[in-house]
């Protein structure tokens, strides 16, 4: 099994790794290859499982950094004597950091390989997270969260780039769905852990736990994650070449459409992430533990639909069709939330609101992986730059949307529902107007 800085495979093993573990049809090894081929196939399977687990851990960085902290938001407002809107800036700062960090790390990984930028980013993430635990003021907490996001971006962008190095087409779509299963555990357990931490300590203890998790993940990446970008495939240019690659990607109308559709869908999701602690606890009276359970249930819905997407839909139904249906469901759920928030159905309790949020979050299980897959399928080179653009746009849009959910204070859910509905409508418009799915471009399995 490749470890350290070794390149993950030669040409033969790389082809095997792309097929084995991806579930792609036609992945069976050559019957005449003999015992050595069987050994290579077994090694590829082990490597594929190991890489999948590690990439799942890296993609879990955002939900861990965000969701474990969510039950503590009301306590942070009291502890630091800051208004809710200011405390929500700690989420916005982390999101903005993750956005701009990806824009820098993506091209770096195309030039120097995946491992070195990833390890540096993880090390800085650990330090920044530890500083958050000791922040004496909300202003310093915002600054440290920005640094945490900038460094944590390395895990997000490089995980997608590694996936693009190893997989293509239907296999990549299935791999992203598998990643969603693994990383989906994080938003389920993170708020539950956060709620339990608050039973024995304050919000600072949440960041102590996040620091320990970061240290463990860094050690595993150092010891076990192989290099997946061959030296011959790296770009030797500097900033100019990176910017040129991004310009070419943005000139692709369909790539940009998928990127924007995914970004605005993510904004709809993150409006829920930013506002739900106040909506559920302050408006509908849920305890931190009840909120954590509801948040975990929504994450289970997202995770299940991600598996339905990867195991049942991919390869049978065109990815564009699945994506379109997912976006329509998000729009319907967001519209229902807005109507409930405005009192159109009278005074509703926690259960109807939680049900609508469950539907919205579950639909993300087919929306987010398919936008990423369809976009990345349009580029075989500069996967780091493409991944950076996808992540940067998503996090920037979400960072802008995040403070809007608290613009009317803590006593109404209307701003959250408005942001969710507008974001979902824009995502659907970008998909229909720019990706032109009716042209048949989204072939069965999402081929372009």
Short mmCIF file of C-alpha atoms in Angstrom, two decimals:
data_model
loop_
_atom_site.label_atom_id
_atom_site.label_comp_id
_atom_site.label_asym_id
_atom_site.label_seq_id
_atom_site.Cartn_x
_atom_site.Cartn_y
_atom_site.Cartn_z
CA UNK A 1 0.00 0.00 0.00
CA UNK A 2 1.55 3.35 -0.96
CA UNK A 3 2.35 5.60 1.95
CA UNK A 4 4.22 8.83 2.65
CA UNK A 5 5.02 10.84 -0.42
CA UNK A 6 4.98 7.91 -2.83
CA UNK A 7 2.90 8.34 -5.93
CA UNK A 8 -0.22 6.22 -5.54
CA UNK A 9 0.34 3.97 -8.54
CA UNK A 10 1.98 3.52 -11.87
CA UNK A 11 -0.10 3.58 -15.04
CA UNK A 12 -1.36 0.00 -14.66
CA UNK A 13 -2.26 0.27 -10.99
CA UNK A 14 -3.77 3.71 -11.50
CA UNK A 15 -6.19 2.30 -14.07
CA UNK A 16 -7.06 -0.49 -11.66
CA UNK A 17 -7.56 1.94 -8.78
CA UNK A 18 -9.95 4.01 -10.87
CA UNK A 19 -12.09 0.97 -11.52
CA UNK A 20 -11.77 -1.06 -8.33
CA UNK A 21 -13.63 0.49 -5.43
CA UNK A 22 -15.58 2.81 -7.68
CA UNK A 23 -18.26 0.36 -8.61
CA UNK A 24 -17.74 1.19 -12.25
CA UNK A 25 -18.96 -1.34 -14.76
CA UNK A 26 -16.21 -3.26 -16.51
CA UNK A 27 -13.88 -2.98 -13.55
CA UNK A 28 -13.06 -6.67 -13.36
CA UNK A 29 -9.36 -7.50 -13.69
CA UNK A 30 -8.01 -9.22 -16.74
CA UNK A 31 -8.50 -12.96 -16.24
CA UNK A 32 -5.18 -13.68 -17.90
CA UNK A 33 -3.17 -11.36 -15.74
CA UNK A 34 -2.31 -14.11 -13.26
CA UNK A 35 -1.32 -13.87 -9.61
CA UNK A 36 0.64 -10.61 -9.84
CA UNK A 37 -2.46 -8.86 -11.21
CA UNK A 38 -4.54 -10.32 -8.38
CA UNK A 39 -2.07 -8.90 -5.85
CA UNK A 40 -2.24 -5.50 -7.56
CA UNK A 41 -6.03 -5.60 -7.49
CA UNK A 42 -6.06 -6.43 -3.77
CA UNK A 43 -3.61 -3.61 -3.09
CA UNK A 44 -5.74 -1.23 -5.14
CA UNK A 45 -8.84 -2.19 -3.16
CA UNK A 46 -7.04 -1.62 0.14
CA UNK A 47 -5.63 1.67 -1.08
CA UNK A 48 -9.04 2.74 -2.38
CA UNK A 49 -10.71 2.04 0.98
CA UNK A 50 -7.97 3.82 2.90
CA UNK A 51 -8.05 6.87 0.63
CA UNK A 52 -11.84 6.96 0.76
CA UNK A 53 -11.83 6.98 4.56
CA UNK A 54 -9.18 9.68 4.73
CA UNK A 55 -10.89 11.86 2.13
CA UNK A 56 -14.13 11.42 4.02
CA UNK A 57 -12.36 12.69 7.12
CA UNK A 58 -11.02 15.70 5.24
CA UNK A 59 -14.44 16.59 3.85
CA UNK A 60 -15.76 16.34 7.42
CA UNK A 61 -13.70 19.38 8.43
CA UNK A 62 -16.43 21.95 7.59
CA UNK A 63 -19.28 20.17 9.43
CA UNK A 64 -17.01 19.51 12.39
CA UNK A 65 -15.85 23.12 12.56
CA UNK A 66 -19.40 24.45 12.12
CA UNK A 67 -21.84 21.95 13.55
CA UNK A 68 -20.12 21.00 16.81
CA UNK A 69 -20.10 24.71 17.61
CA UNK A 70 -23.77 25.37 16.72
CA UNK A 71 -25.43 24.39 20.03
CA UNK A 72 -23.07 26.81 21.79
CA UNK A 73 -24.01 29.91 19.77
CA UNK A 74 -26.57 31.23 22.27
CA UNK A 75 -24.05 30.65 25.09
CA UNK A 76 -21.32 32.52 23.17
CA UNK A 77 -23.61 35.56 22.89
CA UNK A 78 -23.98 35.58 26.68
CA UNK A 79 -20.36 34.71 27.49
CA UNK A 80 -18.80 37.37 25.27
CA UNK A 81 -21.63 39.90 25.76
CA UNK A 82 -22.17 40.16 22.02
CA UNK A 83 -25.36 40.37 19.93
CA UNK A 84 -26.51 37.31 17.98
CA UNK A 85 -25.74 38.94 14.62
CA UNK A 86 -22.13 39.52 15.68
CA UNK A 87 -21.72 35.98 16.96
CA UNK A 88 -23.06 34.67 13.65
CA UNK A 89 -20.11 36.48 12.05
CA UNK A 90 -17.92 33.77 13.58
CA UNK A 91 -19.64 31.39 11.15
CA UNK A 92 -19.34 33.87 8.30
CA UNK A 93 -15.63 34.38 8.97
CA UNK A 94 -14.95 30.65 8.96
CA UNK A 95 -16.89 30.27 5.72
CA UNK A 96 -15.10 33.18 4.06
CA UNK A 97 -11.76 31.74 5.14
CA UNK A 98 -12.62 28.38 3.66
CA UNK A 99 -13.67 30.10 0.43
CA UNK A 100 -10.52 32.15 -0.12
CA UNK A 101 -8.27 29.42 1.25
CA UNK A 102 -9.50 27.02 -1.41
CA UNK A 103 -8.76 29.57 -4.10
CA UNK A 104 -5.13 29.59 -3.00
CA UNK A 105 -4.63 25.93 -2.10
CA UNK A 106 -6.22 24.48 -5.25
CA UNK A 107 -3.64 25.85 -7.72
CA UNK A 108 -0.86 25.09 -5.22
CA UNK A 109 -1.89 21.44 -5.22
CA UNK A 110 -1.78 21.40 -9.03
CA UNK A 111 1.80 22.67 -8.89
CA UNK A 112 3.34 20.89 -5.89
CA UNK A 113 1.14 17.83 -5.52
CA UNK A 114 -1.61 17.09 -3.05
CA UNK A 115 0.26 16.06 0.11
CA UNK A 116 2.46 19.04 0.95
CA UNK A 117 -0.20 21.79 0.77
CA UNK A 118 -2.60 19.53 2.65
CA UNK A 119 -0.24 18.86 5.55
CA UNK A 120 0.70 22.52 5.92
CA UNK A 121 -2.96 23.52 5.90
CA UNK A 122 -3.91 20.95 8.51
CA UNK A 123 -1.09 22.05 10.83
CA UNK A 124 -2.20 25.68 10.67
CA UNK A 125 -5.83 24.59 11.18
CA UNK A 126 -4.89 22.88 14.44
CA UNK A 127 -3.15 26.01 15.76
CA UNK A 128 -6.00 28.34 14.77
CA UNK A 129 -8.59 26.05 16.35
CA UNK A 130 -6.64 25.99 19.61
CA UNK A 131 -6.54 29.80 19.61
CA UNK A 132 -10.34 29.92 19.24
CA UNK A 133 -10.63 28.15 22.60
CA UNK A 134 -8.85 31.04 24.33
CA UNK A 135 -10.40 34.01 22.49
CA UNK A 136 -11.22 36.69 25.10
CA UNK A 137 -13.46 38.78 22.83
CA UNK A 138 -15.87 38.15 20.00
CA UNK A 139 -13.65 40.18 17.67
CA UNK A 140 -10.67 37.92 18.28
CA UNK A 141 -12.90 34.88 17.95
CA UNK A 142 -13.99 36.11 14.53
CA UNK A 143 -10.32 36.61 13.54
CA UNK A 144 -9.28 33.15 14.74
CA UNK A 145 -12.27 31.57 12.98
CA UNK A 146 -11.15 33.28 9.77
CA UNK A 147 -7.69 31.73 10.16
CA UNK A 148 -9.28 28.37 10.96
CA UNK A 149 -11.30 28.55 7.76
CA UNK A 150 -8.33 29.60 5.61
CA UNK A 151 -6.29 26.64 6.81
CA UNK A 152 -9.14 24.14 6.87
CA UNK A 153 -9.79 24.87 3.19
CA UNK A 154 -6.85 22.63 2.31
CA UNK A 155 -8.73 19.52 3.34
CA UNK A 156 -11.85 20.41 1.36
CA UNK A 157 -10.28 21.37 -1.94
CA UNK A 158 -7.61 18.67 -2.00
CA UNK A 159 -10.10 15.93 -1.15
CA UNK A 160 -12.07 16.80 -4.31
CA UNK A 161 -8.89 17.09 -6.36
CA UNK A 162 -7.70 13.65 -5.21
CA UNK A 163 -11.09 12.21 -6.17
CA UNK A 164 -10.71 13.72 -9.65
CA UNK A 165 -7.19 12.24 -9.88
CA UNK A 166 -8.51 8.75 -9.21
CA UNK A 167 -12.00 8.59 -10.72
CA UNK A 168 -14.04 9.71 -13.71
CA UNK A 169 -17.62 9.69 -14.96
CA UNK A 170 -20.08 7.40 -13.19
CA UNK A 171 -17.32 6.12 -10.89
CA UNK A 172 -16.66 9.67 -9.69
CA UNK A 173 -20.36 10.28 -9.02
CA UNK A 174 -20.52 7.12 -6.95
CA UNK A 175 -17.33 8.04 -5.12
CA UNK A 176 -18.72 11.45 -4.17
CA UNK A 177 -21.85 9.74 -2.85
CA UNK A 178 -19.63 7.43 -0.78
CA UNK A 179 -17.78 10.44 0.57
CA UNK A 180 -21.13 11.92 1.54
CA UNK A 181 -21.88 8.77 3.54
CA UNK A 182 -18.60 9.05 5.43
CA UNK A 183 -18.55 12.81 5.89
CA UNK A 184 -22.28 12.70 6.63
CA UNK A 185 -21.48 11.07 9.96
CA UNK A 186 -19.81 14.32 11.06
CA UNK A 187 -22.91 16.56 11.01
CA UNK A 188 -24.84 13.81 12.79
CA UNK A 189 -22.42 13.34 15.66
CA UNK A 190 -20.94 16.86 15.79
CA UNK A 191 -23.94 18.71 17.29
CA UNK A 192 -24.65 15.73 19.55
CA UNK A 193 -21.08 15.88 20.82
CA UNK A 194 -21.31 19.66 21.08
CA UNK A 195 -24.50 19.40 23.13
CA UNK A 196 -22.91 16.88 25.47
CA UNK A 197 -19.74 18.94 25.82
CA UNK A 198 -21.90 21.86 26.95
CA UNK A 199 -23.19 19.69 29.79
CA UNK A 200 -19.74 19.48 31.36
CA UNK A 201 -17.97 22.62 30.15
CA UNK A 202 -18.57 25.82 28.19
CA UNK A 203 -18.25 26.66 24.49
CA UNK A 204 -14.45 26.82 24.76
CA UNK A 205 -14.36 23.10 25.42
CA UNK A 206 -15.88 22.55 21.97
CA UNK A 207 -12.79 24.06 20.36
CA UNK A 208 -10.51 21.96 22.56
CA UNK A 209 -12.18 18.82 21.20
CA UNK A 210 -11.92 20.17 17.64
CA UNK A 211 -8.20 20.73 18.20
CA UNK A 212 -7.69 17.12 19.27
CA UNK A 213 -9.62 15.87 16.23
CA UNK A 214 -7.45 18.05 13.98
CA UNK A 215 -4.25 16.63 15.47
CA UNK A 216 -5.42 13.05 14.93
CA UNK A 217 -6.46 13.73 11.33
CA UNK A 218 -3.14 15.41 10.55
CA UNK A 219 -1.24 12.41 11.91
CA UNK A 220 -3.29 9.98 9.81
CA UNK A 221 -2.80 12.01 6.64
CA UNK A 222 0.95 12.21 7.30
CA UNK A 223 1.22 8.45 7.78
CA UNK A 224 -1.29 7.04 5.32
CA UNK A 225 -2.45 9.35 2.54
CA UNK A 226 -0.46 8.76 -0.68
CA UNK A 227 0.36 11.32 -3.33
CA UNK A 228 -2.13 11.04 -6.20
CA UNK A 229 -0.80 13.61 -8.67
CA UNK A 230 2.15 12.33 -10.70
CA UNK A 231 5.05 14.78 -11.13
CA UNK A 232 4.54 14.69 -14.89
CA UNK A 233 0.97 15.96 -14.44
CA UNK A 234 1.88 18.93 -12.25
CA UNK A 235 1.86 22.47 -13.56
CA UNK A 236 5.15 24.32 -13.37
CA UNK A 237 3.71 27.78 -13.88
CA UNK A 238 2.97 30.35 -11.23
CA UNK A 239 0.04 32.63 -10.51
CA UNK A 240 -0.42 33.51 -14.17
CA UNK A 241 -0.93 29.92 -15.23
CA UNK A 242 -3.32 29.29 -12.34
CA UNK A 243 -5.38 32.33 -13.28
CA UNK A 244 -5.37 31.22 -16.91
CA UNK A 245 -6.72 27.80 -15.94
CA UNK A 246 -9.49 29.42 -13.92
CA UNK A 247 -10.40 31.76 -16.77
CA UNK A 248 -10.73 28.81 -19.11
CA UNK A 249 -12.92 26.99 -16.62
CA UNK A 250 -15.17 30.02 -16.13
CA UNK A 251 -15.47 30.42 -19.90
CA UNK A 252 -17.17 27.01 -19.97
CA UNK A 253 -20.84 27.95 -19.66
CA UNK A 254 -21.94 24.58 -18.32
CA UNK A 255 -19.12 24.37 -15.75
CA UNK A 256 -20.05 27.84 -14.48
CA UNK A 257 -23.73 26.87 -14.39
CA UNK A 258 -23.08 23.79 -12.28
CA UNK A 259 -20.74 25.79 -10.06
CA UNK A 260 -23.37 28.50 -9.41
CA UNK A 261 -26.18 25.98 -8.98
CA UNK A 262 -24.13 24.15 -6.37
CA UNK A 263 -23.08 27.40 -4.70
CA UNK A 264 -26.61 28.73 -4.26
CA UNK A 265 -27.90 25.32 -3.16
CA UNK A 266 -25.16 25.33 -0.53
CA UNK A 267 -26.25 28.82 0.53
CA UNK A 268 -29.77 27.49 1.10
CA UNK A 269 -28.32 24.72 3.24
CA UNK A 270 -26.07 27.05 5.18
CA UNK A 271 -28.91 29.48 5.90
CA UNK A 272 -30.35 26.57 7.88
CA UNK A 273 -26.99 25.89 9.54
CA UNK A 274 -26.55 29.52 10.64
CA UNK A 275 -30.13 30.19 11.75
CA UNK A 276 -31.39 26.87 13.10
CA UNK A 277 -29.79 27.16 16.58
CA UNK A 278 -31.79 30.34 17.19
CA UNK A 279 -34.91 29.27 15.28
CA UNK A 280 -35.17 25.90 17.00
CA UNK A 281 -34.08 26.95 20.49
CA UNK A 282 -35.16 30.57 20.87
CA UNK A 283 -38.38 30.56 18.79
CA UNK A 284 -39.64 26.97 19.14
CA UNK A 285 -38.18 26.22 22.58
CA UNK A 286 -35.98 23.23 21.78
CA UNK A 287 -33.21 22.42 24.26
CA UNK A 288 -29.60 22.18 23.01
CA UNK A 289 -29.92 18.39 23.17
CA UNK A 290 -33.22 18.36 21.22
CA UNK A 291 -31.75 20.69 18.64
CA UNK A 292 -28.74 18.39 18.30
CA UNK A 293 -31.01 15.38 17.76
CA UNK A 294 -33.05 17.20 15.09
CA UNK A 295 -29.87 18.38 13.38
CA UNK A 296 -28.56 14.83 13.38
CA UNK A 297 -31.84 13.52 11.93
CA UNK A 298 -31.59 16.02 9.07
CA UNK A 299 -28.04 14.89 8.41
CA UNK A 300 -29.21 11.27 8.29
CA UNK A 301 -31.74 12.26 5.64
CA UNK A 302 -29.02 13.93 3.59
CA UNK A 303 -26.78 10.90 3.99
CA UNK A 304 -29.49 8.39 3.00
CA UNK A 305 -30.40 10.35 -0.12
CA UNK A 306 -26.71 10.56 -0.99
CA UNK A 307 -26.60 6.77 -0.96
CA UNK A 308 -29.80 6.50 -2.98
CA UNK A 309 -28.10 8.78 -5.48
CA UNK A 310 -24.89 6.75 -5.63
CA UNK A 311 -26.28 3.22 -5.39
CA UNK A 312 -29.62 3.44 -7.22
CA UNK A 313 -29.73 6.50 -9.48
CA UNK A 314 -26.21 6.99 -10.86
CA UNK A 315 -25.79 4.95 -14.02
CA UNK A 316 -29.54 4.47 -14.40
CA UNK A 317 -30.87 8.03 -14.52
CA UNK A 318 -29.09 11.01 -16.04
CA UNK A 319 -27.33 13.12 -13.42
CA UNK A 320 -28.86 16.29 -14.88
CA UNK A 321 -32.36 14.88 -14.36
CA UNK A 322 -31.64 13.87 -10.77
CA UNK A 323 -30.09 17.27 -10.09
CA UNK A 324 -33.11 19.10 -11.50
CA UNK A 325 -35.54 17.09 -9.37
CA UNK A 326 -33.42 17.73 -6.27
CA UNK A 327 -33.41 21.48 -6.86
CA UNK A 328 -37.19 21.54 -7.35
CA UNK A 329 -37.67 19.71 -4.03
CA UNK A 330 -35.44 22.27 -2.28
CA UNK A 331 -37.53 25.10 -3.74
CA UNK A 332 -40.80 23.49 -2.57
CA UNK A 333 -39.47 22.84 0.96
CA UNK A 334 -38.12 26.39 1.27
CA UNK A 335 -41.45 27.83 0.07
CA UNK A 336 -43.31 25.78 2.69
CA UNK A 337 -40.97 27.09 5.41
CA UNK A 338 -41.58 30.67 4.33
CA UNK A 339 -45.36 30.21 4.37
CA UNK A 340 -45.18 28.71 7.86
CA UNK A 341 -42.90 31.49 9.09
CA UNK A 342 -45.32 34.12 7.78
CA UNK A 343 -48.22 32.49 9.62
CA UNK A 344 -50.14 31.51 6.49
CA UNK A 345 -51.05 28.18 8.13
CA UNK A 346 -51.66 29.73 11.53
CA UNK A 347 -49.37 29.19 14.49
CA UNK A 348 -47.28 26.10 13.82
CA UNK A 349 -45.10 24.23 16.26
CA UNK A 350 -41.68 22.67 16.06
CA UNK A 351 -42.75 19.47 14.25
CA UNK A 352 -43.96 20.99 10.92
CA UNK A 353 -40.94 23.28 10.70
CA UNK A 354 -38.59 20.39 11.47
CA UNK A 355 -40.32 18.25 8.81
CA UNK A 356 -39.86 20.89 6.11
CA UNK A 357 -36.20 21.31 7.07
CA UNK A 358 -35.77 17.53 6.91
CA UNK A 359 -37.08 17.46 3.33
CA UNK A 360 -34.84 20.38 2.32
CA UNK A 361 -31.74 18.81 3.84
CA UNK A 362 -32.47 15.38 2.39
CA UNK A 363 -32.73 16.85 -1.11
CA UNK A 364 -29.19 18.16 -0.69
CA UNK A 365 -28.05 14.53 -0.78
CA UNK A 366 -28.71 14.41 -4.53
CA UNK A 367 -28.09 18.08 -5.29
CA UNK A 368 -24.60 18.75 -3.94
CA UNK A 369 -22.69 15.62 -5.10
CA UNK A 370 -24.17 15.84 -8.59
CA UNK A 371 -23.29 19.50 -9.12
CA UNK A 372 -19.69 18.72 -8.12
CA UNK A 373 -19.53 15.61 -10.31
CA UNK A 374 -21.01 17.27 -13.39
CA UNK A 375 -18.68 20.25 -13.03
CA UNK A 376 -15.50 18.21 -12.45
CA UNK A 377 -16.33 15.89 -15.34
CA UNK A 378 -15.78 18.85 -17.65
CA UNK A 379 -12.10 19.12 -16.77
CA UNK A 380 -9.43 16.44 -16.91
CA UNK A 381 -6.60 18.82 -16.06
CA UNK A 382 -6.18 21.43 -13.33
CA UNK A 383 -8.49 19.50 -11.00
CA UNK A 384 -7.14 21.52 -8.08
CA UNK A 385 -8.10 24.82 -9.72
CA UNK A 386 -11.53 23.48 -10.68
CA UNK A 387 -12.09 22.18 -7.15
CA UNK A 388 -10.96 25.55 -5.76
CA UNK A 389 -13.47 27.43 -7.89
CA UNK A 390 -16.30 25.12 -6.86
CA UNK A 391 -15.48 25.46 -3.19
CA UNK A 392 -14.70 29.17 -3.25
CA UNK A 393 -17.95 30.13 -4.95
CA UNK A 394 -20.01 27.90 -2.65
CA UNK A 395 -18.46 29.21 0.53
CA UNK A 396 -18.49 32.85 -0.60
CA UNK A 397 -22.18 32.74 -1.47
CA UNK A 398 -22.91 30.99 1.83
CA UNK A 399 -20.79 33.54 3.72
CA UNK A 400 -22.83 36.37 2.22
CA UNK A 401 -26.12 34.62 2.96
CA UNK A 402 -25.20 33.69 6.53
CA UNK A 403 -25.58 37.09 8.27
CA UNK A 404 -28.81 37.79 6.37
CA UNK A 405 -30.65 35.11 8.33
CA UNK A 406 -30.30 37.14 11.53
CA UNK A 407 -31.07 40.54 10.06
CA UNK A 408 -34.49 40.74 11.76
CA UNK A 409 -33.29 39.48 15.14
CA UNK A 410 -33.79 36.22 17.00
CA UNK A 411 -37.59 36.21 17.18
CA UNK A 412 -38.55 35.33 13.60
CA UNK A 413 -37.69 32.58 11.13
CA UNK A 414 -38.76 34.62 8.09
CA UNK A 415 -35.23 35.78 7.09
CA UNK A 416 -33.96 32.19 7.13
CA UNK A 417 -36.83 31.01 4.92
CA UNK A 418 -36.45 33.95 2.52
CA UNK A 419 -32.71 33.32 2.09
CA UNK A 420 -33.34 29.62 1.53
CA UNK A 421 -36.08 30.17 -1.05
CA UNK A 422 -34.24 32.88 -3.01
CA UNK A 423 -31.03 30.82 -3.04
CA UNK A 424 -32.87 27.72 -4.24
CA UNK A 425 -34.65 29.62 -7.00
CA UNK A 426 -31.38 31.15 -8.23
CA UNK A 427 -29.73 27.71 -8.17
CA UNK A 428 -32.55 26.25 -10.27
CA UNK A 429 -32.39 29.19 -12.71
CA UNK A 430 -28.62 28.79 -13.16
CA UNK A 431 -29.02 25.07 -13.80
CA UNK A 432 -31.80 25.44 -16.36
CA UNK A 433 -30.40 28.55 -18.05
CA UNK A 434 -26.68 27.76 -18.21
CA UNK A 435 -26.34 23.98 -18.14
CA UNK A 436 -29.13 23.46 -20.69
CA UNK A 437 -30.04 19.95 -19.51
CA UNK A 438 -32.78 19.69 -22.16
CA UNK A 439 -30.06 19.58 -24.86
CA UNK A 440 -29.16 16.07 -23.79
CA UNK A 441 -25.72 17.19 -22.61
CA UNK A 442 -26.26 15.41 -19.32
CA UNK A 443 -26.11 11.93 -20.74
CA UNK A 444 -27.01 8.88 -18.77
CA UNK A 445 -24.59 8.85 -15.90
CA UNK A 446 -23.77 12.49 -16.46
CA UNK A 447 -21.33 12.17 -19.35
CA UNK A 448 -20.40 15.36 -21.13
#
